[in-house]
PDB file of N, CA and C in Angstrom:
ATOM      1  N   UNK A  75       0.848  -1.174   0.000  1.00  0.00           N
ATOM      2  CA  UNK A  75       0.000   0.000   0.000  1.00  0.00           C
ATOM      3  C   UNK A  75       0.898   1.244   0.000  1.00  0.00           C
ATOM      4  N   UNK A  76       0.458   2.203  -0.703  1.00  0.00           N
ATOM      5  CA  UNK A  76       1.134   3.501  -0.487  1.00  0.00           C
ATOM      6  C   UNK A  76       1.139   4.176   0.597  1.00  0.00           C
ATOM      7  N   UNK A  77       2.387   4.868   1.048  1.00  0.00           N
ATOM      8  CA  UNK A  77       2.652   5.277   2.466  1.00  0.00           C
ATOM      9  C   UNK A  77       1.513   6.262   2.979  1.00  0.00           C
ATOM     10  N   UNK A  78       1.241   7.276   1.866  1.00  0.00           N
ATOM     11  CA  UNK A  78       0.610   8.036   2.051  1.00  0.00           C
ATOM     12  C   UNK A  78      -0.751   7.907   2.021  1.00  0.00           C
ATOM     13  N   UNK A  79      -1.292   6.697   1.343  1.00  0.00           N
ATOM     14  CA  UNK A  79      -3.197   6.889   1.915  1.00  0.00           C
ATOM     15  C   UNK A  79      -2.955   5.703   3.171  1.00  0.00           C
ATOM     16  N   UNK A  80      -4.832   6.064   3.819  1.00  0.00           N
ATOM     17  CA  UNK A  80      -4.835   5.686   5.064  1.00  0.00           C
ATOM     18  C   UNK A  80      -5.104   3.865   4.914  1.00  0.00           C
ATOM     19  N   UNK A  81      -4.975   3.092   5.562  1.00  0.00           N
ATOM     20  CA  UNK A  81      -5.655   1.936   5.760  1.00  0.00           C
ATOM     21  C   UNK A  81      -7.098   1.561   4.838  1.00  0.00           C
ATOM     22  N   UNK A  82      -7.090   0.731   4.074  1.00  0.00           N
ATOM     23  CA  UNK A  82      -8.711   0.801   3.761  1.00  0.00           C
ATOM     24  C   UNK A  82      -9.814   0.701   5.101  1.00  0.00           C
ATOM     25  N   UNK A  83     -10.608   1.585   4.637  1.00  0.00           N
ATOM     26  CA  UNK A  83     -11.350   1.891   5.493  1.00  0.00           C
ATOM     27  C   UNK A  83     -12.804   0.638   5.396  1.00  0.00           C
ATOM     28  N   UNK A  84     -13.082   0.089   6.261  1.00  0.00           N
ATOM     29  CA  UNK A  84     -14.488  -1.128   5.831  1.00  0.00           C
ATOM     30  C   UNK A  84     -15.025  -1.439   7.089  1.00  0.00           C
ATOM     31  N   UNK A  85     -15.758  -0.125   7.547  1.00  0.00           N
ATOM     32  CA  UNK A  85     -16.273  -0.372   8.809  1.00  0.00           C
ATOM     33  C   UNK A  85     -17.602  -0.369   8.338  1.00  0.00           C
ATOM     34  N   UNK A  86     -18.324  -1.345   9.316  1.00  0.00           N
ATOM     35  CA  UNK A  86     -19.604  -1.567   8.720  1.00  0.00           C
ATOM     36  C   UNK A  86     -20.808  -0.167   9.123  1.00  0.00           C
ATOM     37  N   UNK A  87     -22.088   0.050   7.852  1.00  0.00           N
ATOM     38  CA  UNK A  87     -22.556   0.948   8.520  1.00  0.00           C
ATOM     39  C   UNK A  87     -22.360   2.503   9.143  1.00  0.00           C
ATOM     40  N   UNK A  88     -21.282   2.938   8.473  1.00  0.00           N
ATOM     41  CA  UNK A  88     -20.599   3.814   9.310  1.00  0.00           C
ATOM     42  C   UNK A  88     -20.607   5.161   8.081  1.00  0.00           C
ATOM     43  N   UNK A  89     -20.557   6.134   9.018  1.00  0.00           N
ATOM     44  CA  UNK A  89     -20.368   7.563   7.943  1.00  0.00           C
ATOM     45  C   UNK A  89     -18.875   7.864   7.843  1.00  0.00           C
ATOM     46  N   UNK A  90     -18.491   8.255   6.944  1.00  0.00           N
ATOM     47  CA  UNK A  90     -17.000   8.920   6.656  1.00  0.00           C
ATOM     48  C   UNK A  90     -16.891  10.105   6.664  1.00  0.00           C
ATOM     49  N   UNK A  91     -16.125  10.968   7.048  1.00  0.00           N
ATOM     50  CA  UNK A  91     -15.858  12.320   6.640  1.00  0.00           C
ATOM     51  C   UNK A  91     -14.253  12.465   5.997  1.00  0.00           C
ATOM     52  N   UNK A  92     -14.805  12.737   5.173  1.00  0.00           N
ATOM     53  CA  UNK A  92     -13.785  12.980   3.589  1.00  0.00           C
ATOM     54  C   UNK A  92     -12.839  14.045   3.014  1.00  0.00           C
ATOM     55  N   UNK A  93     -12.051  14.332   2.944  1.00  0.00           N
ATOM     56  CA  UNK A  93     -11.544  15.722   2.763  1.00  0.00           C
ATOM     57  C   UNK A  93     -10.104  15.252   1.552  1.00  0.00           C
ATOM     58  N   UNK A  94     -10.522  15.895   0.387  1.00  0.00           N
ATOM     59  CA  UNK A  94      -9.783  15.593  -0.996  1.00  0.00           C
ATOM     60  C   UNK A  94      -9.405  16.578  -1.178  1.00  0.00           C
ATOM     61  N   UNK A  95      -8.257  16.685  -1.586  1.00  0.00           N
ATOM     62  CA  UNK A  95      -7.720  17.775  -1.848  1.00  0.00           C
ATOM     63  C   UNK A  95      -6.536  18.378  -3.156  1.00  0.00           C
ATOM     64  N   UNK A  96      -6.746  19.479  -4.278  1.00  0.00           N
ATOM     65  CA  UNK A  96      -6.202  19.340  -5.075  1.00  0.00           C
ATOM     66  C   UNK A  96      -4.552  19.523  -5.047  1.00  0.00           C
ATOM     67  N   UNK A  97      -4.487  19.050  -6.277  1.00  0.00           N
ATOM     68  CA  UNK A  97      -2.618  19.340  -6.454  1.00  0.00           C
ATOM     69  C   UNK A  97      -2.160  20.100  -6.203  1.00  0.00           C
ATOM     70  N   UNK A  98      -1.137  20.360  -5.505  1.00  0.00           N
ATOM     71  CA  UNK A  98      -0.268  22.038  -5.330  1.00  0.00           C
ATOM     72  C   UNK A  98      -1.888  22.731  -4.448  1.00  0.00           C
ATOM     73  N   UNK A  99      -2.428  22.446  -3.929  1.00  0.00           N
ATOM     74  CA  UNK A  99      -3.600  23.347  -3.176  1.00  0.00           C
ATOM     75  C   UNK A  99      -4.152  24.255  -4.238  1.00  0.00           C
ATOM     76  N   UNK A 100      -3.832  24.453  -5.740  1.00  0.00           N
ATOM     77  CA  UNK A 100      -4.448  25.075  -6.655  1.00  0.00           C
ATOM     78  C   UNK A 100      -5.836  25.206  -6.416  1.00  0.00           C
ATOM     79  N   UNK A 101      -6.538  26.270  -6.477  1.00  0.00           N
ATOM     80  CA  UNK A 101      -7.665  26.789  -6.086  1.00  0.00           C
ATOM     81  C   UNK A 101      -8.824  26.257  -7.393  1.00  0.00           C
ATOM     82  N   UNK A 102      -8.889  25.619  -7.575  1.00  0.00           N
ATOM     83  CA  UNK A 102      -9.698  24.999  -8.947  1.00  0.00           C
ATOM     84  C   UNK A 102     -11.288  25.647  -8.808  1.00  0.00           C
ATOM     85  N   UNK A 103     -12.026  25.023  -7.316  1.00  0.00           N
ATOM     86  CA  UNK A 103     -13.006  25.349  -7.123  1.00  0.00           C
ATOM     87  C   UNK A 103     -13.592  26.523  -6.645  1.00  0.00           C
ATOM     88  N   UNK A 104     -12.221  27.677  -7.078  1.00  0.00           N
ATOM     89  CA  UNK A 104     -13.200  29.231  -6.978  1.00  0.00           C
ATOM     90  C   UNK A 104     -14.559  29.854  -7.902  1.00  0.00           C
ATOM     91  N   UNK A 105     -14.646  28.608  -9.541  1.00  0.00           N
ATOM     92  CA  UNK A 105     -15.843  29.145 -10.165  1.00  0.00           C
ATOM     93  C   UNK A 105     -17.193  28.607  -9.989  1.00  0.00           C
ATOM     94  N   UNK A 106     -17.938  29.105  -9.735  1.00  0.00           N
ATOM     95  CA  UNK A 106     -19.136  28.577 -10.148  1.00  0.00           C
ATOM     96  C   UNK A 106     -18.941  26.997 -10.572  1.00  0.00           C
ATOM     97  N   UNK A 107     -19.114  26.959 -11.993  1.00  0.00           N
ATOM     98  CA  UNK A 107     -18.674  26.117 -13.232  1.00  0.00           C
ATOM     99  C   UNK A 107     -18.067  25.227 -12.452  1.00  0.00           C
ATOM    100  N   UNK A 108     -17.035  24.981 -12.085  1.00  0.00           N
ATOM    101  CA  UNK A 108     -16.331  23.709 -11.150  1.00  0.00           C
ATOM    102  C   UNK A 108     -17.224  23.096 -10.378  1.00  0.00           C
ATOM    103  N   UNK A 109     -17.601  23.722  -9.222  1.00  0.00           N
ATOM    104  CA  UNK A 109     -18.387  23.219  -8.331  1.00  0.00           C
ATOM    105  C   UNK A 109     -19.243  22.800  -8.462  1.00  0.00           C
ATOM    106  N   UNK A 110     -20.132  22.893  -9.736  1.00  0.00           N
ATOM    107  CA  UNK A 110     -21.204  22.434 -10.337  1.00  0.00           C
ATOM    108  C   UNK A 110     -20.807  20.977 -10.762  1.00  0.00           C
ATOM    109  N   UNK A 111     -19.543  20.907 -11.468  1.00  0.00           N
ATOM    110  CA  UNK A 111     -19.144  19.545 -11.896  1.00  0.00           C
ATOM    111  C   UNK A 111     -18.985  18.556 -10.670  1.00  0.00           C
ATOM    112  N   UNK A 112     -18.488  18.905  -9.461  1.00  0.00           N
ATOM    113  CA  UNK A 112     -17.915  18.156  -8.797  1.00  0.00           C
ATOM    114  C   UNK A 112     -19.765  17.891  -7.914  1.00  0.00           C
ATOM    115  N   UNK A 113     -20.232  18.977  -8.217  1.00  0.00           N
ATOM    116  CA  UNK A 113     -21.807  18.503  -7.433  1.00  0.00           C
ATOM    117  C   UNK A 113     -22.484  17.435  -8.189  1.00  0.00           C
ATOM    118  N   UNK A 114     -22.257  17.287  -9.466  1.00  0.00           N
ATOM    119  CA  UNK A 114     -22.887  16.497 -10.664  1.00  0.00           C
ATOM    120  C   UNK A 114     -22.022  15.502 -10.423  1.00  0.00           C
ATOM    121  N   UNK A 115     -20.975  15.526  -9.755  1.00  0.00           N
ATOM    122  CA  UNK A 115     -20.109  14.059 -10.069  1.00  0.00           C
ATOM    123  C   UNK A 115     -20.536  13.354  -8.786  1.00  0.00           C
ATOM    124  N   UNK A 116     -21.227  14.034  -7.783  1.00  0.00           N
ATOM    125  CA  UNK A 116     -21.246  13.317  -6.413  1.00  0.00           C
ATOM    126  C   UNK A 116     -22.834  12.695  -6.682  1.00  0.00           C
ATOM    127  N   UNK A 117     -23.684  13.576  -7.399  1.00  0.00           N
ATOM    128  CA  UNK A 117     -24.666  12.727  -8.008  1.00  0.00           C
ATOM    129  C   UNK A 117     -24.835  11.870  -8.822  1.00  0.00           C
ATOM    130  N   UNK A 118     -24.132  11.876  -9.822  1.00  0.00           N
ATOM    131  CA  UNK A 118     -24.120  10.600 -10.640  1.00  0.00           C
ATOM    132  C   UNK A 118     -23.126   9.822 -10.184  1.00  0.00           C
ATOM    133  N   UNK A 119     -21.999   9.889  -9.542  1.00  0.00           N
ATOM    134  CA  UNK A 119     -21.948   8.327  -8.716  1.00  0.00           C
ATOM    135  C   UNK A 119     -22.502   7.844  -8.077  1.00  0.00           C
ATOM    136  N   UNK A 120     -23.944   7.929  -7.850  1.00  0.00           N
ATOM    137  CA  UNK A 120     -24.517   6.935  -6.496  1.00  0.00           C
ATOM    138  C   UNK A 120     -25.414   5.767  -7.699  1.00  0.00           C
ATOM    139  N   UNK A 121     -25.358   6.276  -9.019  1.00  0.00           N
ATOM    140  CA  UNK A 121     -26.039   5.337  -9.873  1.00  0.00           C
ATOM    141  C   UNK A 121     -24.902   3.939  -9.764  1.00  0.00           C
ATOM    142  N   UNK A 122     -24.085   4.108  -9.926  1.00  0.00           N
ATOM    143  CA  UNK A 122     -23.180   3.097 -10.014  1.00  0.00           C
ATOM    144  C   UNK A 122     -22.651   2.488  -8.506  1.00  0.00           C
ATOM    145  N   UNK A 123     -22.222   3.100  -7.808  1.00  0.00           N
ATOM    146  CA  UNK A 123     -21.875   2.959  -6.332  1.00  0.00           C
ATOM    147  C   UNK A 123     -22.753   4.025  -5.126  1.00  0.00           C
ATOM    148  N   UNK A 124     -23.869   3.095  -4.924  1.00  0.00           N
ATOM    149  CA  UNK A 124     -25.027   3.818  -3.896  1.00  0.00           C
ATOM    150  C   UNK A 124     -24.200   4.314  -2.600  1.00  0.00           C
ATOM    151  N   UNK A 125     -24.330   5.606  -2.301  1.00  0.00           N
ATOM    152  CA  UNK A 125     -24.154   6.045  -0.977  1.00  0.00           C
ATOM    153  C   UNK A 125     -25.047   7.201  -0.246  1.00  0.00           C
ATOM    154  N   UNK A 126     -25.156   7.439   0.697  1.00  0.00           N
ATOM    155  CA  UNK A 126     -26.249   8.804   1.292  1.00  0.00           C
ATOM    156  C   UNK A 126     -24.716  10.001   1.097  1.00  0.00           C
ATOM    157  N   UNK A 127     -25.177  11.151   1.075  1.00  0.00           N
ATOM    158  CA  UNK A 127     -24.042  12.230   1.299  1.00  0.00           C
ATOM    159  C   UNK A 127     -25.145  12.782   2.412  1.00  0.00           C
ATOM    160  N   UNK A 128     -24.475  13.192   3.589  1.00  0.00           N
ATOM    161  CA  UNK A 128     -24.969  13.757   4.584  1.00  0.00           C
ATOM    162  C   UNK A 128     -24.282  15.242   4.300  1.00  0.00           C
ATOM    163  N   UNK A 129     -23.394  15.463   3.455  1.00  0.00           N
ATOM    164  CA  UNK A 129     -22.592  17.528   3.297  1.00  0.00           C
ATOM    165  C   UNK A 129     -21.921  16.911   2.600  1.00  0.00           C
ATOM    166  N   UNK A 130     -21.268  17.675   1.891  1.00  0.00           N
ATOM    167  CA  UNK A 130     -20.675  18.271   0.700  1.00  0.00           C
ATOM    168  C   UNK A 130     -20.482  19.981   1.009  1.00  0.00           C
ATOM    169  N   UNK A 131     -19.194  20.033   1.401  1.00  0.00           N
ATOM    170  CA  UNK A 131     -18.917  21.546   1.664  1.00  0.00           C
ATOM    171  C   UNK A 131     -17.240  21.972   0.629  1.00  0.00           C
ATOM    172  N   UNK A 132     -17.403  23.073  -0.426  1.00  0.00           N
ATOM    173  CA  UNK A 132     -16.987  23.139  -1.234  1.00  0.00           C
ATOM    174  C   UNK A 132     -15.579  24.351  -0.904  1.00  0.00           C
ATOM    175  N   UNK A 133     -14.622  23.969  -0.760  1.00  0.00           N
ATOM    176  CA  UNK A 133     -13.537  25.189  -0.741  1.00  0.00           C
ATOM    177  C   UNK A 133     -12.553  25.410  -1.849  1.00  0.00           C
ATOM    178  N   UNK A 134     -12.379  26.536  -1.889  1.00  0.00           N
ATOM    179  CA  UNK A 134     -11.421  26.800  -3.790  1.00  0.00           C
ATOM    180  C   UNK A 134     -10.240  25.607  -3.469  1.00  0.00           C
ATOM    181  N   UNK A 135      -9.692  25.048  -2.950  1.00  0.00           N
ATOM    182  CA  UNK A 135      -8.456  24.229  -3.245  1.00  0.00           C
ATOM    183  C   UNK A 135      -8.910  23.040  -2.563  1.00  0.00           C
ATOM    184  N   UNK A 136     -10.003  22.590  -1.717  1.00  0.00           N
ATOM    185  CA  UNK A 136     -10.601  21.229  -1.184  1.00  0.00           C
ATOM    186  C   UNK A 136     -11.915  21.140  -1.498  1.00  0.00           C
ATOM    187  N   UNK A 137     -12.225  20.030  -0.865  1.00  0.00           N
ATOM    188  CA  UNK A 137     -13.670  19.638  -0.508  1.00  0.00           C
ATOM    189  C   UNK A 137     -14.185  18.704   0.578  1.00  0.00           C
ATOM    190  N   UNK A 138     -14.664  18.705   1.452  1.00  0.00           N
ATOM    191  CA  UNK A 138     -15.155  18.013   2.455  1.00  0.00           C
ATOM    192  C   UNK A 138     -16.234  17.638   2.361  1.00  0.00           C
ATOM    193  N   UNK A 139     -16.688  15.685   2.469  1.00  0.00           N
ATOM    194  CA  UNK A 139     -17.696  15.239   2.159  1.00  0.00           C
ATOM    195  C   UNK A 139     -18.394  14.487   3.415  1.00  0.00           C
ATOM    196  N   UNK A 140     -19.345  14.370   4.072  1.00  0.00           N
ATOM    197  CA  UNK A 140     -19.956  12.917   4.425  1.00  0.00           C
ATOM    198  C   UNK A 140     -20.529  12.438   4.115  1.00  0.00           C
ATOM    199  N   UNK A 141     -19.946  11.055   3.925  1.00  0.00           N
ATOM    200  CA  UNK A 141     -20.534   9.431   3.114  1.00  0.00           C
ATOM    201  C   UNK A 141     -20.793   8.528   4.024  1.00  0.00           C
ATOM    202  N   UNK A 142     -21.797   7.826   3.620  1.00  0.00           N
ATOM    203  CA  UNK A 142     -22.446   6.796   4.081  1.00  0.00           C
ATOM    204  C   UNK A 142     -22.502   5.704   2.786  1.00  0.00           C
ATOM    205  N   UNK A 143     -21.190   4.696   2.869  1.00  0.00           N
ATOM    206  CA  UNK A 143     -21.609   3.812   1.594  1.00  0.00           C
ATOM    207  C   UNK A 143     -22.754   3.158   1.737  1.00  0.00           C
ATOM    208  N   UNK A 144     -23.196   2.406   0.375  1.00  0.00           N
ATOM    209  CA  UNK A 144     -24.374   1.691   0.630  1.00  0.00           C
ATOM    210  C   UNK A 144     -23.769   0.505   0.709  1.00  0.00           C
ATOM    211  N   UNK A 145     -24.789  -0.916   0.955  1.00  0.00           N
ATOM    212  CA  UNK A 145     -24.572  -1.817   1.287  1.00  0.00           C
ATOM    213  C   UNK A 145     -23.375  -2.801   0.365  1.00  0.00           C
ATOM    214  N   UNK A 146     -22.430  -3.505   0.390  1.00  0.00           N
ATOM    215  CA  UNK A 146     -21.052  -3.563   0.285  1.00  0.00           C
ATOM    216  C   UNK A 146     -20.544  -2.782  -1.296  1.00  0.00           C
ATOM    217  N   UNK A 147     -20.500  -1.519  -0.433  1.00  0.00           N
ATOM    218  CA  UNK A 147     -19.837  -0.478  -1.272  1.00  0.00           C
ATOM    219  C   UNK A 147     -18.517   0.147  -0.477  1.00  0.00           C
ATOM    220  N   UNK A 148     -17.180   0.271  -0.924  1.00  0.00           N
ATOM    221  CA  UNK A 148     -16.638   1.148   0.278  1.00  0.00           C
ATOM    222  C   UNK A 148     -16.081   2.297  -0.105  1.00  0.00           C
ATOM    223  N   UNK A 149     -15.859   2.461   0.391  1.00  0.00           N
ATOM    224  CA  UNK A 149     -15.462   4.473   0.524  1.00  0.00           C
ATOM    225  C   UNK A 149     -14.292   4.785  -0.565  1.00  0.00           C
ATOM    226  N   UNK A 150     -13.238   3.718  -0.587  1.00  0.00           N
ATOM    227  CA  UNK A 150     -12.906   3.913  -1.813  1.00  0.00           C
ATOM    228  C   UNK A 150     -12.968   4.115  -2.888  1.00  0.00           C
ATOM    229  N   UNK A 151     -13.845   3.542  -3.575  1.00  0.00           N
ATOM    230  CA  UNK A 151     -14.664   3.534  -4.563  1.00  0.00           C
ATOM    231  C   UNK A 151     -15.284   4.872  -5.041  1.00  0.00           C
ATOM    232  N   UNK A 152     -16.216   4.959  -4.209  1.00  0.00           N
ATOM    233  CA  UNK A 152     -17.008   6.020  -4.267  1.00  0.00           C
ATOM    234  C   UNK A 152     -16.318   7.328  -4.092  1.00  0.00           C
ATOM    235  N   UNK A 153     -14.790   7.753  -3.755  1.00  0.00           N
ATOM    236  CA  UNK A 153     -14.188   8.911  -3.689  1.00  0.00           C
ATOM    237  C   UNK A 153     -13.464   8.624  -4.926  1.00  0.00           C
ATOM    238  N   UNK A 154     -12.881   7.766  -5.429  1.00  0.00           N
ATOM    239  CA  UNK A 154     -12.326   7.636  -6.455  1.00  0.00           C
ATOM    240  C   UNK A 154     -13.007   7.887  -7.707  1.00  0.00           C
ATOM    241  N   UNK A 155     -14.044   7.180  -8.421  1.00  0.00           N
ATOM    242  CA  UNK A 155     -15.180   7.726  -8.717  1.00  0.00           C
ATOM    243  C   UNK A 155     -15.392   9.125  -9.499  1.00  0.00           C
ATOM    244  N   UNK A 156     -15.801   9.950  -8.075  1.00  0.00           N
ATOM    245  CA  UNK A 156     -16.140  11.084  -7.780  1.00  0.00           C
ATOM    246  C   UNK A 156     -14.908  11.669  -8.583  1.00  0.00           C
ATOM    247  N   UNK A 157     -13.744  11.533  -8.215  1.00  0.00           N
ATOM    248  CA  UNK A 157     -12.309  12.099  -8.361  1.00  0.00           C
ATOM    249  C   UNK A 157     -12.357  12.055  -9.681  1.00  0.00           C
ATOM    250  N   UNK A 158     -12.729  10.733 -10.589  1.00  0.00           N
ATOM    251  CA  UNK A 158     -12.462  10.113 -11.941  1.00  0.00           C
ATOM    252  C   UNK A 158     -13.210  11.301 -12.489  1.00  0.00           C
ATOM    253  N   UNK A 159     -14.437  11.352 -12.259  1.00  0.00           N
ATOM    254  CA  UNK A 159     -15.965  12.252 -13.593  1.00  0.00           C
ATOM    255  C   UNK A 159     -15.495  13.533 -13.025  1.00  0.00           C
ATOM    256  N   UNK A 160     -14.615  14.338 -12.274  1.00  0.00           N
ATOM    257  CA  UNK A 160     -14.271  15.315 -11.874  1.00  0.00           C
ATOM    258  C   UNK A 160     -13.439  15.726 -13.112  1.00  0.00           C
ATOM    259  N   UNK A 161     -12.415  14.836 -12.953  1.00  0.00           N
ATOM    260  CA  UNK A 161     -11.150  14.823 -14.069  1.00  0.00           C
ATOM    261  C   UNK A 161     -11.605  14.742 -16.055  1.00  0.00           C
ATOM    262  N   UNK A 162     -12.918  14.031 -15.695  1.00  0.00           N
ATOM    263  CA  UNK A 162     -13.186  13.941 -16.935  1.00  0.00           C
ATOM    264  C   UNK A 162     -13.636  14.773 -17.626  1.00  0.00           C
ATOM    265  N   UNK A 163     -14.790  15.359 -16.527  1.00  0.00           N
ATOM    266  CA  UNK A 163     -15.953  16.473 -16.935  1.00  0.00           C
ATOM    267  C   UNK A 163     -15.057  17.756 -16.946  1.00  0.00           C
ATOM    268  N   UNK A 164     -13.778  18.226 -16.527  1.00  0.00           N
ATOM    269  CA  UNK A 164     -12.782  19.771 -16.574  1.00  0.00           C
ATOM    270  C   UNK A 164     -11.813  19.300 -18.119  1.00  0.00           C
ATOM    271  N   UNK A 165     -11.723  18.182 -18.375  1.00  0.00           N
ATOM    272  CA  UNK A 165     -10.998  17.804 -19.347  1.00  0.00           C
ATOM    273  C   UNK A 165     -11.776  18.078 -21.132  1.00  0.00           C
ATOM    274  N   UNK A 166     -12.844  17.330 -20.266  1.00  0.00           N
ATOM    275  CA  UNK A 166     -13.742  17.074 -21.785  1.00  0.00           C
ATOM    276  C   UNK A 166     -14.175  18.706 -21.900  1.00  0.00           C
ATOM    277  N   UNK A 167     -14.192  19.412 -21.343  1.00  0.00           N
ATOM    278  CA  UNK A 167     -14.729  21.325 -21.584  1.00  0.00           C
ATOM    279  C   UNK A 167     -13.766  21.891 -21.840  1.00  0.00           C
ATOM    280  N   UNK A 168     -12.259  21.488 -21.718  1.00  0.00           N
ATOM    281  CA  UNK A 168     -11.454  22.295 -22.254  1.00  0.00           C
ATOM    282  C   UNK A 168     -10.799  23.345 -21.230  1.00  0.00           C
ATOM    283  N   UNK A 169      -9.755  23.716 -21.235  1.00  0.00           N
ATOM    284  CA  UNK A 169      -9.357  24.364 -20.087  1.00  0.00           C
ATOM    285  C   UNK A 169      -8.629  23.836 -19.165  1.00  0.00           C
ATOM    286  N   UNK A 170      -9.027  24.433 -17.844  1.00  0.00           N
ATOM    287  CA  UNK A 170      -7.873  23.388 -16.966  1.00  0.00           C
ATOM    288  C   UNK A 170      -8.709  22.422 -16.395  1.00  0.00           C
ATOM    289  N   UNK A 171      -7.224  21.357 -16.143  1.00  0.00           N
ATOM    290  CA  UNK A 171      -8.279  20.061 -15.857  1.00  0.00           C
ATOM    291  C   UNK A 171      -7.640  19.833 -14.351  1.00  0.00           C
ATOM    292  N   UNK A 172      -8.197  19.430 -13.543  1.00  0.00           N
ATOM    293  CA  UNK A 172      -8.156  19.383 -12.437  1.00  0.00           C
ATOM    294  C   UNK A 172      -7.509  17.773 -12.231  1.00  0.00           C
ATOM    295  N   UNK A 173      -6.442  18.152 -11.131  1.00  0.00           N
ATOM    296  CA  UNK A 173      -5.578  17.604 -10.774  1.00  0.00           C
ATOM    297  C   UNK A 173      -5.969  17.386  -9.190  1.00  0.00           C
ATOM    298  N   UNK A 174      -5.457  15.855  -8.305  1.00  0.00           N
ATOM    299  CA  UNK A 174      -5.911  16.045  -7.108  1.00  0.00           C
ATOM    300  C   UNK A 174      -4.717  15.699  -6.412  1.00  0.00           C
ATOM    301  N   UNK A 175      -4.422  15.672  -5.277  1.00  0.00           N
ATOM    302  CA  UNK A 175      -3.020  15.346  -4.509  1.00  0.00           C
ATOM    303  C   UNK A 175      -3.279  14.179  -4.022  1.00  0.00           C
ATOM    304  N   UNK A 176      -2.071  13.480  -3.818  1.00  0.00           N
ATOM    305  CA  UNK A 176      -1.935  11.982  -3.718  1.00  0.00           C
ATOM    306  C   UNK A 176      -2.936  11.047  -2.643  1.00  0.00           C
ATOM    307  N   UNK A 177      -2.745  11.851  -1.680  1.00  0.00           N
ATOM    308  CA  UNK A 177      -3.581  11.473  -0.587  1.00  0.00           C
ATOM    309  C   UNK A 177      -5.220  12.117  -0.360  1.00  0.00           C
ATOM    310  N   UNK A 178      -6.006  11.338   0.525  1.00  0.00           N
ATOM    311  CA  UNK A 178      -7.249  11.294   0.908  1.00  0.00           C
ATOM    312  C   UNK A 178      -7.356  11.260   2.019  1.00  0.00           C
ATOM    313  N   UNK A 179      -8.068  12.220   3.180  1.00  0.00           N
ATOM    314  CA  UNK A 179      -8.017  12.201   4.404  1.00  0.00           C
ATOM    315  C   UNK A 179      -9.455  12.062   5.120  1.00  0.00           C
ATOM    316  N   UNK A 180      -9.253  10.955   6.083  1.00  0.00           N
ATOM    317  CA  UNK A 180     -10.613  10.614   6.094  1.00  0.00           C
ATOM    318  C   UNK A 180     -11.170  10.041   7.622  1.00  0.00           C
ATOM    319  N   UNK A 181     -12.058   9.829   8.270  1.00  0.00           N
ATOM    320  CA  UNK A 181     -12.067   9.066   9.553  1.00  0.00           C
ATOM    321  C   UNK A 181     -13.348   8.577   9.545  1.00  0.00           C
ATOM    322  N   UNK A 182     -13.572   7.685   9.952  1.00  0.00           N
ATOM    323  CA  UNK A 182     -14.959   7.297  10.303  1.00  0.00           C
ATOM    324  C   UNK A 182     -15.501   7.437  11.738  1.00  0.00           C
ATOM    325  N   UNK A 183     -16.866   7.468  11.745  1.00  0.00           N
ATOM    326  CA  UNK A 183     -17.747   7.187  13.090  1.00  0.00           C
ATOM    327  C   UNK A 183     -17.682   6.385  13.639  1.00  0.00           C
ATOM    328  N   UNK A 184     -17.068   5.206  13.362  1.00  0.00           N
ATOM    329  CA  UNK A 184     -17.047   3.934  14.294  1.00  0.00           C
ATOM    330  C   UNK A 184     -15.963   3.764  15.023  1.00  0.00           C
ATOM    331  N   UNK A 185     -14.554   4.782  14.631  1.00  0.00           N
ATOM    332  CA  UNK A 185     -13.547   4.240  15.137  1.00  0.00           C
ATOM    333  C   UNK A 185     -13.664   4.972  16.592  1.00  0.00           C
TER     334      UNK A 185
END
């Protein structure tokens, strides 16, 4: 495993709080337009990998989420995902495409 992400996380039932963060802290999500993508990307992943979002709070160089996967879904997934149609949807419009930093910081309710 890489030094830098945490343990897989596979606690049963449990909410996550999420905090992703871009490359170099580059401020990506100061427009409008961004944040919209990354709101559209947290919705259309639950078609594929079901989860509840309890927040979604948006800052120009992060984002902080709480997840609740659905039933054997795990948190990986579903941030990765998210990360992927992020990258796709700034790419496919042209412009800058958003880049994220290596690591994912995260804790759950159960621990």
């Amino acid at each position: 495993m890489h030094k830098h992400l945490p343990p897989r996380w596979d606690a049963k039932d449990a909410w996550y709080f999420v905090t992703v963060v871009s490359r170099k802290r580059y401020p990506y999500f100061k427009t409008e337009e961004t944040c919209r993508i990354l709101m559209e990307a947290c919705r259309s992943v639950r078609q594929r990998h079901p989860y509840r979002l309890g927040a979604l709070v948006i800052m120009p160089d992060h984002w902080h989420a709480l997840i609740k996967p659905g039933e054997k879904k795990v948190i990986e997934s579903i941030v990765g995902s998210i990360k992927q149609r992020v990258f796709h949807a700034t790419r496919q419009r042209g412009g800058t495409v958003i880049r994220w930093a290596a690591a994912v910081y995260g804790s759950s309710d159960s621990q």
